[in-house]
Amino acid sequence: MKIKTYLFPILVIALFSGSCNLFQSNSGQYELVVLDTLNIPFSGDIHAGTYAHNTGLIYNYQSGEYLKFDSLGNVLANKIIPTVGDSGLYYVNGLKIIENGNILAKSIKGEIGLLDEELNLVKKANMPFPNGSLDLKRNQNAINIYKDELLLFHPGRNNKSPYELGYYRDNYLLEKLNPSTGVATPFLKLSPKSQYQESLHFEPPTALISISDNSLYFVFNKEPLISKYDLSNNGEWVNSIPLDSEDFVQVKGQKLPLGNDGSVLVEGEITNLFALKNGFAVVYIDGLLKEPGPGQKIPGKQLKIYNYENGWSAPIELPFNLLFLLNFEQENKAFYGLINPKTLPIDNNQAQVLKYQLASH
């Protein structure tokens, strides 16, 4: 709520100052070019979305509406799935389009739905224990598939609370679910470089995961540290790369769970994680201290790319009214971002998706 309150005037200024189709990175390494604007008939808020295999998907929790569209914004399918009952999915905050065109939908209650290409719910599995982290954060991309098994962030096994001191240090990070048998097994251990190894209380995190080939990347949204795991070697930890941002604001770990001491106005947060062929990309917001230091600026979303040969790119500033990116595959390929519906005119009944391209210079 603090973020919305603080950023609202800035969003209004950005919107009324007019839109432009060129956003420059701080160092001039990349330019963010808008190739196209897709206006798609879809009303209300959007709680999750994704784009893969030339297909986009957006979802509204209140209405239970799912809409699939192509690269030109043409509607391919539209379906309402109830939020309750055996044929329903409650508050989906993770979507994954798989290669055959089917869709995985993860709800905060631990339901995993399989949708066909027409957005019909054809199968639903339930995790064998409750989700201990009922975070309503939208578009939490924490479900993926590897060799016919599902990997997902679903803490709380054996009735343990992820809010307890040392939970992520002493337990596994993910669950591996066999969709045929419904059997889930714990998977993936915390990076030895993570702050959550310490016997301190930190702000409760959520997780993001992304897979490329046999590499799985994991990040907590409130920790600027991206960890790589080798799936071909039973998820062995490979390395962890700190986010190259001196301005990433965190609430300090404490011996008692007292939370924010008032010094942090807006927490830093990683909001997107994308595995690439030779690295990964993240979207993040630096955050803001109550008494900002010299040179600290108003926080806005930024995209950074890490390549194992060249290291980090310069940060690429994203528009203030961007809700989240739907995808990112590589530097020279077009990708899509969703505009926050709340920043569009009140009578608007369309979702707005922008098609971007990075131009190096």
Short mmCIF file of C-alpha atoms in Angstrom, two decimals:
data_model
loop_
_atom_site.label_atom_id
_atom_site.label_comp_id
_atom_site.label_asym_id
_atom_site.label_seq_id
_atom_site.Cartn_x
_atom_site.Cartn_y
_atom_site.Cartn_z
CA MET A 1 0.00 0.00 0.00
CA LYS A 2 2.91 2.35 0.74
CA ILE A 3 4.26 1.84 -2.74
CA LYS A 4 0.94 2.69 -4.36
CA THR A 5 0.50 5.79 -2.19
CA TYR A 6 3.97 7.07 -2.84
CA LEU A 7 4.14 6.39 -6.54
CA PHE A 8 0.64 7.47 -7.54
CA PRO A 9 1.51 11.17 -8.10
CA ILE A 10 4.55 10.14 -10.09
CA LEU A 11 2.48 7.82 -12.25
CA VAL A 12 0.05 10.61 -12.97
CA ILE A 13 2.86 12.95 -13.98
CA ALA A 14 4.33 10.27 -16.24
CA LEU A 15 1.01 9.59 -17.92
CA PHE A 16 0.03 13.21 -18.50
CA SER A 17 3.46 14.14 -19.77
CA GLY A 18 2.71 11.98 -22.81
CA SER A 19 4.08 8.66 -23.91
CA CYS A 20 7.13 8.15 -26.03
CA ASN A 21 8.41 5.06 -27.74
CA LEU A 22 12.04 5.29 -26.70
CA PHE A 23 13.43 4.76 -23.20
CA GLN A 24 17.17 5.01 -22.68
CA SER A 25 19.27 3.06 -20.22
CA ASN A 26 21.43 5.02 -17.80
CA SER A 27 24.68 4.20 -19.55
CA GLY A 28 23.37 4.20 -23.12
CA GLN A 29 24.18 0.51 -23.51
CA TYR A 30 20.62 -0.32 -24.56
CA GLU A 31 17.59 1.55 -25.77
CA LEU A 32 14.13 0.22 -25.01
CA VAL A 33 12.13 0.64 -28.19
CA VAL A 34 8.35 0.22 -28.37
CA LEU A 35 7.55 -1.75 -31.54
CA ASP A 36 3.79 -2.02 -31.14
CA THR A 37 0.88 -1.42 -28.78
CA LEU A 38 -1.71 -4.19 -28.49
CA ASN A 39 -5.17 -3.23 -27.23
CA ILE A 40 -6.98 -6.38 -26.15
CA PRO A 41 -10.64 -6.51 -25.01
CA PHE A 42 -10.35 -7.34 -21.31
CA SER A 43 -11.91 -5.56 -18.34
CA GLY A 44 -10.66 -5.10 -14.80
CA ASP A 45 -7.45 -5.78 -12.94
CA ILE A 46 -4.87 -8.34 -14.07
CA HIS A 47 -3.30 -10.64 -11.50
CA ALA A 48 -1.12 -12.87 -13.67
CA GLY A 49 0.17 -13.05 -17.22
CA THR A 50 2.75 -14.68 -19.43
CA TYR A 51 3.92 -14.94 -23.04
CA ALA A 52 5.55 -17.92 -24.74
CA HIS A 53 5.46 -19.79 -28.07
CA ASN A 54 3.94 -16.75 -29.84
CA THR A 55 1.02 -16.72 -27.42
CA GLY A 56 0.12 -14.38 -24.57
CA LEU A 57 -2.15 -15.01 -21.60
CA ILE A 58 -3.69 -12.71 -18.98
CA TYR A 59 -5.91 -13.45 -15.98
CA ASN A 60 -8.28 -11.57 -13.66
CA TYR A 61 -8.96 -13.08 -10.24
CA GLN A 62 -12.22 -11.28 -9.45
CA SER A 63 -13.93 -12.41 -12.64
CA GLY A 64 -12.03 -15.69 -13.11
CA GLU A 65 -11.43 -14.63 -16.73
CA TYR A 66 -8.53 -15.97 -18.79
CA LEU A 67 -7.74 -14.51 -22.22
CA LYS A 68 -5.23 -15.81 -24.75
CA PHE A 69 -3.94 -13.63 -27.58
CA ASP A 70 -1.41 -13.78 -30.41
CA SER A 71 1.54 -11.51 -31.25
CA LEU A 72 -0.77 -9.03 -33.02
CA GLY A 73 -3.25 -8.81 -30.16
CA ASN A 74 -5.91 -11.01 -31.76
CA VAL A 75 -8.01 -12.94 -29.24
CA LEU A 76 -7.41 -16.69 -29.56
CA ALA A 77 -9.51 -17.89 -26.63
CA ASN A 78 -11.47 -16.46 -23.73
CA LYS A 79 -12.80 -18.43 -20.76
CA ILE A 80 -14.14 -17.89 -17.25
CA ILE A 81 -13.14 -20.53 -14.71
CA PRO A 82 -14.84 -20.34 -11.30
CA THR A 83 -12.72 -19.61 -8.24
CA VAL A 84 -14.27 -22.34 -6.06
CA GLY A 85 -15.30 -25.98 -6.42
CA ASP A 86 -13.82 -29.04 -8.05
CA SER A 87 -13.84 -27.29 -11.44
CA GLY A 88 -12.39 -24.03 -10.10
CA LEU A 89 -9.06 -22.40 -9.35
CA TYR A 90 -8.74 -19.90 -6.51
CA TYR A 91 -6.57 -16.80 -7.07
CA VAL A 92 -4.05 -17.93 -9.65
CA ASN A 93 -0.80 -16.02 -9.33
CA GLY A 94 1.42 -18.15 -11.53
CA LEU A 95 0.95 -19.09 -15.20
CA LYS A 96 3.17 -21.14 -17.49
CA ILE A 97 2.55 -21.89 -21.19
CA ILE A 98 4.24 -25.18 -22.05
CA GLU A 99 5.50 -26.33 -25.44
CA ASN A 100 2.39 -28.26 -26.47
CA GLY A 101 0.23 -25.18 -25.96
CA ASN A 102 -1.27 -26.30 -22.68
CA ILE A 103 -1.09 -24.06 -19.64
CA LEU A 104 -0.13 -24.57 -16.01
CA ALA A 105 -1.99 -22.40 -13.51
CA LYS A 106 -0.88 -22.27 -9.85
CA SER A 107 -3.22 -20.90 -7.20
CA ILE A 108 -2.22 -19.62 -3.77
CA LYS A 109 -4.12 -22.54 -2.20
CA GLY A 110 -1.82 -25.11 -3.78
CA GLU A 111 -4.07 -26.03 -6.69
CA ILE A 112 -2.30 -26.72 -10.00
CA GLY A 113 -4.58 -26.63 -12.98
CA LEU A 114 -3.87 -27.89 -16.48
CA LEU A 115 -5.66 -25.83 -19.13
CA ASP A 116 -5.89 -26.85 -22.77
CA GLU A 117 -5.39 -24.51 -25.73
CA GLU A 118 -9.02 -23.41 -25.52
CA LEU A 119 -8.52 -22.54 -21.82
CA ASN A 120 -10.66 -25.40 -20.55
CA LEU A 121 -9.63 -26.81 -17.18
CA VAL A 122 -8.90 -30.43 -18.05
CA LYS A 123 -7.15 -31.54 -14.87
CA LYS A 124 -6.48 -30.25 -11.38
CA ALA A 125 -3.99 -31.48 -8.80
CA ASN A 126 -3.73 -30.36 -5.20
CA MET A 127 -0.59 -30.13 -3.12
CA PRO A 128 -0.75 -32.62 -0.23
CA PHE A 129 -0.27 -29.91 2.42
CA PRO A 130 -1.40 -26.28 2.76
CA ASN A 131 0.61 -23.37 1.43
CA GLY A 132 2.28 -21.76 4.43
CA SER A 133 2.93 -18.50 2.57
CA LEU A 134 -0.43 -17.08 1.52
CA ASP A 135 0.99 -14.03 -0.20
CA LEU A 136 -1.48 -12.32 -2.54
CA LYS A 137 1.34 -10.88 -4.64
CA ARG A 138 0.36 -10.92 -8.30
CA ASN A 139 2.22 -12.81 -11.01
CA GLN A 140 4.46 -14.82 -8.75
CA ASN A 141 6.26 -16.87 -11.39
CA ALA A 142 7.14 -19.78 -9.14
CA ILE A 143 6.03 -22.82 -11.13
CA ASN A 144 7.88 -24.64 -13.89
CA ILE A 145 8.14 -28.04 -15.49
CA TYR A 146 11.20 -30.25 -15.84
CA LYS A 147 11.12 -33.79 -17.27
CA ASP A 148 7.39 -34.21 -16.67
CA GLU A 149 7.59 -33.09 -13.04
CA LEU A 150 6.39 -29.78 -11.67
CA LEU A 151 8.67 -27.56 -9.61
CA LEU A 152 6.99 -24.95 -7.48
CA PHE A 153 7.46 -22.69 -4.49
CA HIS A 154 5.06 -24.04 -1.85
CA PRO A 155 6.53 -23.75 1.67
CA GLY A 156 4.96 -25.25 4.78
CA ARG A 157 5.72 -28.98 4.59
CA ASN A 158 5.09 -30.85 7.89
CA ASN A 159 3.07 -27.89 9.19
CA LYS A 160 6.19 -25.78 9.56
CA SER A 161 5.75 -22.04 9.19
CA PRO A 162 7.99 -20.22 6.69
CA TYR A 163 7.77 -17.21 9.02
CA GLU A 164 9.79 -19.01 11.69
CA LEU A 165 13.42 -18.11 12.25
CA GLY A 166 15.73 -20.11 9.98
CA TYR A 167 12.95 -21.79 7.98
CA TYR A 168 14.62 -21.48 4.57
CA ARG A 169 17.99 -22.42 6.02
CA ASP A 170 16.67 -25.60 7.63
CA ASN A 171 14.18 -26.73 4.97
CA TYR A 172 13.97 -27.12 1.21
CA LEU A 173 13.09 -24.23 -1.09
CA LEU A 174 10.80 -25.95 -3.59
CA GLU A 175 8.51 -28.93 -3.99
CA LYS A 176 8.75 -31.41 -6.86
CA LEU A 177 5.29 -32.71 -7.77
CA ASN A 178 4.54 -35.76 -9.87
CA PRO A 179 1.27 -34.74 -11.58
CA SER A 180 0.31 -38.36 -12.29
CA THR A 181 0.63 -39.67 -8.73
CA GLY A 182 0.15 -36.45 -6.77
CA VAL A 183 3.27 -37.23 -4.74
CA ALA A 184 5.37 -34.22 -3.77
CA THR A 185 8.99 -34.35 -2.61
CA PRO A 186 11.08 -31.48 -1.19
CA PHE A 187 13.72 -30.12 -3.52
CA LEU A 188 16.54 -27.54 -3.64
CA LYS A 189 18.58 -26.19 -0.75
CA LEU A 190 19.28 -22.58 0.13
CA SER A 191 22.35 -20.92 -1.35
CA PRO A 192 25.21 -20.73 1.18
CA LYS A 193 25.53 -17.03 0.28
CA SER A 194 21.93 -16.16 1.13
CA GLN A 195 21.12 -13.80 3.99
CA TYR A 196 18.49 -16.32 5.11
CA GLN A 197 21.34 -18.53 6.34
CA GLU A 198 21.70 -16.10 9.24
CA SER A 199 19.86 -16.50 12.55
CA LEU A 200 18.01 -13.23 12.00
CA HIS A 201 14.47 -12.26 11.14
CA PHE A 202 13.97 -10.77 7.68
CA GLU A 203 10.91 -9.50 5.88
CA PRO A 204 8.92 -12.56 4.66
CA PRO A 205 9.90 -13.26 1.03
CA THR A 206 8.25 -14.87 -1.95
CA ALA A 207 10.22 -16.71 -4.61
CA LEU A 208 10.65 -16.60 -8.37
CA ILE A 209 12.05 -19.46 -10.47
CA SER A 210 12.95 -19.85 -14.13
CA ILE A 211 14.51 -22.72 -16.11
CA SER A 212 16.67 -22.86 -19.23
CA ASP A 213 17.81 -26.33 -20.32
CA ASN A 214 19.21 -27.94 -17.14
CA SER A 215 19.75 -24.69 -15.25
CA LEU A 216 17.26 -23.45 -12.69
CA TYR A 217 17.49 -19.89 -11.39
CA PHE A 218 16.00 -18.98 -8.03
CA VAL A 219 15.57 -15.64 -6.31
CA PHE A 220 13.71 -14.30 -3.29
CA ASN A 221 11.91 -11.10 -4.21
CA LYS A 222 13.43 -9.17 -1.29
CA GLU A 223 17.01 -10.44 -1.57
CA PRO A 224 19.24 -9.14 -4.40
CA LEU A 225 20.91 -12.51 -5.00
CA ILE A 226 20.18 -14.81 -7.93
CA SER A 227 21.17 -18.46 -7.49
CA LYS A 228 21.80 -21.08 -10.16
CA TYR A 229 21.16 -24.81 -9.68
CA ASP A 230 22.03 -27.79 -11.90
CA LEU A 231 18.91 -29.88 -12.50
CA SER A 232 20.91 -32.58 -14.26
CA ASN A 233 22.77 -33.10 -10.98
CA ASN A 234 19.76 -33.37 -8.65
CA GLY A 235 19.49 -29.61 -8.20
CA GLU A 236 23.02 -29.05 -6.93
CA TRP A 237 23.80 -25.40 -6.18
CA VAL A 238 26.23 -23.93 -8.75
CA ASN A 239 26.70 -20.28 -7.80
CA SER A 240 24.94 -17.12 -6.68
CA ILE A 241 25.24 -13.74 -8.39
CA PRO A 242 24.52 -10.54 -6.43
CA LEU A 243 22.35 -7.99 -8.18
CA ASP A 244 24.62 -5.12 -9.19
CA SER A 245 22.66 -2.31 -7.56
CA GLU A 246 23.96 -0.24 -4.67
CA ASP A 247 20.54 1.39 -4.20
CA PHE A 248 18.56 -1.81 -3.53
CA VAL A 249 16.86 -0.99 -0.21
CA GLN A 250 16.32 -3.77 2.34
CA VAL A 251 14.88 -3.94 5.83
CA LYS A 252 17.82 -5.13 7.94
CA GLY A 253 17.76 -8.52 9.60
CA GLN A 254 16.93 -8.38 13.30
CA LYS A 255 17.22 -10.67 16.31
CA LEU A 256 13.56 -10.03 17.12
CA PRO A 257 10.81 -10.01 14.43
CA LEU A 258 10.19 -6.27 14.67
CA GLY A 259 10.00 -5.58 10.93
CA ASN A 260 10.62 -2.18 9.36
CA ASP A 261 12.11 0.25 11.85
CA GLY A 262 10.70 3.19 9.91
CA SER A 263 13.85 3.94 7.93
CA VAL A 264 12.58 2.23 4.76
CA LEU A 265 9.84 3.96 2.77
CA VAL A 266 9.75 1.55 -0.18
CA GLU A 267 11.48 -1.83 -0.10
CA GLY A 268 13.58 -2.99 -3.00
CA GLU A 269 12.01 -5.91 -4.83
CA ILE A 270 12.78 -8.27 -7.71
CA THR A 271 9.53 -8.69 -9.65
CA ASN A 272 10.55 -10.79 -12.69
CA LEU A 273 13.19 -13.47 -13.28
CA PHE A 274 13.96 -14.89 -16.73
CA ALA A 275 16.44 -17.70 -17.41
CA LEU A 276 18.48 -17.17 -20.59
CA LYS A 277 20.80 -19.44 -22.57
CA ASN A 278 23.94 -18.02 -20.95
CA GLY A 279 22.62 -16.15 -17.96
CA PHE A 280 19.43 -14.53 -16.76
CA ALA A 281 17.53 -11.26 -16.61
CA VAL A 282 15.69 -9.60 -13.74
CA VAL A 283 13.20 -6.78 -13.37
CA TYR A 284 13.46 -4.97 -10.06
CA ILE A 285 12.71 -1.80 -8.14
CA ASP A 286 15.47 -0.31 -6.00
CA GLY A 287 13.22 1.06 -3.28
CA LEU A 288 13.59 4.24 -1.26
CA LEU A 289 14.78 5.17 2.21
CA LYS A 290 12.74 7.56 4.32
CA GLU A 291 15.76 9.85 4.26
CA PRO A 292 17.35 9.14 0.87
CA GLY A 293 21.05 9.60 0.44
CA PRO A 294 22.77 11.74 -2.21
CA GLY A 295 21.78 10.79 -5.72
CA GLN A 296 19.02 8.39 -4.73
CA LYS A 297 16.13 8.74 -7.16
CA ILE A 298 12.44 7.94 -7.27
CA PRO A 299 12.19 4.14 -7.65
CA GLY A 300 10.94 2.71 -10.90
CA LYS A 301 11.20 -0.73 -12.48
CA GLN A 302 14.49 -1.56 -14.18
CA LEU A 303 15.62 -4.45 -16.35
CA LYS A 304 19.12 -5.87 -16.04
CA ILE A 305 20.69 -8.74 -17.93
CA TYR A 306 23.47 -10.96 -16.63
CA ASN A 307 25.68 -12.81 -19.09
CA TYR A 308 28.31 -15.26 -17.82
CA GLU A 309 30.84 -13.90 -20.32
CA ASN A 310 30.25 -10.16 -19.94
CA GLY A 311 28.64 -9.78 -16.51
CA TRP A 312 25.83 -7.32 -15.83
CA SER A 313 24.38 -4.96 -18.38
CA ALA A 314 23.60 -1.39 -17.44
CA PRO A 315 20.11 -0.97 -15.95
CA ILE A 316 17.39 -0.32 -18.51
CA GLU A 317 14.68 1.89 -17.09
CA LEU A 318 11.14 0.70 -17.77
CA PRO A 319 8.03 2.92 -17.97
CA PHE A 320 6.42 3.83 -14.65
CA ASN A 321 3.05 2.45 -15.71
CA LEU A 322 4.41 -1.01 -16.55
CA LEU A 323 2.75 -3.62 -14.31
CA PHE A 324 5.08 -6.49 -15.21
CA LEU A 325 6.88 -8.05 -18.17
CA LEU A 326 5.19 -11.06 -19.72
CA ASN A 327 8.41 -12.55 -21.07
CA PHE A 328 12.06 -11.98 -21.92
CA GLU A 329 14.11 -14.52 -23.88
CA GLN A 330 17.25 -12.80 -25.19
CA GLU A 331 18.66 -9.35 -25.85
CA ASN A 332 17.91 -9.22 -29.57
CA LYS A 333 14.39 -10.67 -29.47
CA ALA A 334 11.11 -8.80 -29.01
CA PHE A 335 9.30 -9.16 -25.69
CA TYR A 336 6.05 -7.99 -24.14
CA GLY A 337 5.05 -5.91 -21.14
CA LEU A 338 1.66 -5.29 -19.54
CA ILE A 339 0.53 -1.76 -18.74
CA ASN A 340 -1.09 -1.34 -15.32
CA PRO A 341 -4.86 -1.18 -16.00
CA LYS A 342 -5.26 1.28 -13.09
CA THR A 343 -3.21 3.85 -15.01
CA LEU A 344 -5.53 3.74 -18.02
CA PRO A 345 -8.74 5.83 -18.37
CA ILE A 346 -11.53 4.84 -15.97
CA ASP A 347 -13.89 3.82 -18.77
CA ASN A 348 -11.25 1.70 -20.45
CA ASN A 349 -12.33 -1.88 -21.24
CA GLN A 350 -9.11 -3.06 -22.85
CA ALA A 351 -5.83 -4.49 -21.63
CA GLN A 352 -2.81 -2.75 -23.10
CA VAL A 353 0.26 -4.80 -23.95
CA LEU A 354 3.40 -3.19 -25.36
CA LYS A 355 5.80 -5.03 -27.64
CA TYR A 356 9.41 -4.03 -26.88
CA GLN A 357 12.81 -4.51 -28.43
CA LEU A 358 16.25 -3.72 -27.00
CA ALA A 359 18.52 -1.81 -29.36
CA SER A 360 22.23 -1.81 -28.46
CA HIS A 361 24.45 1.14 -29.31
#
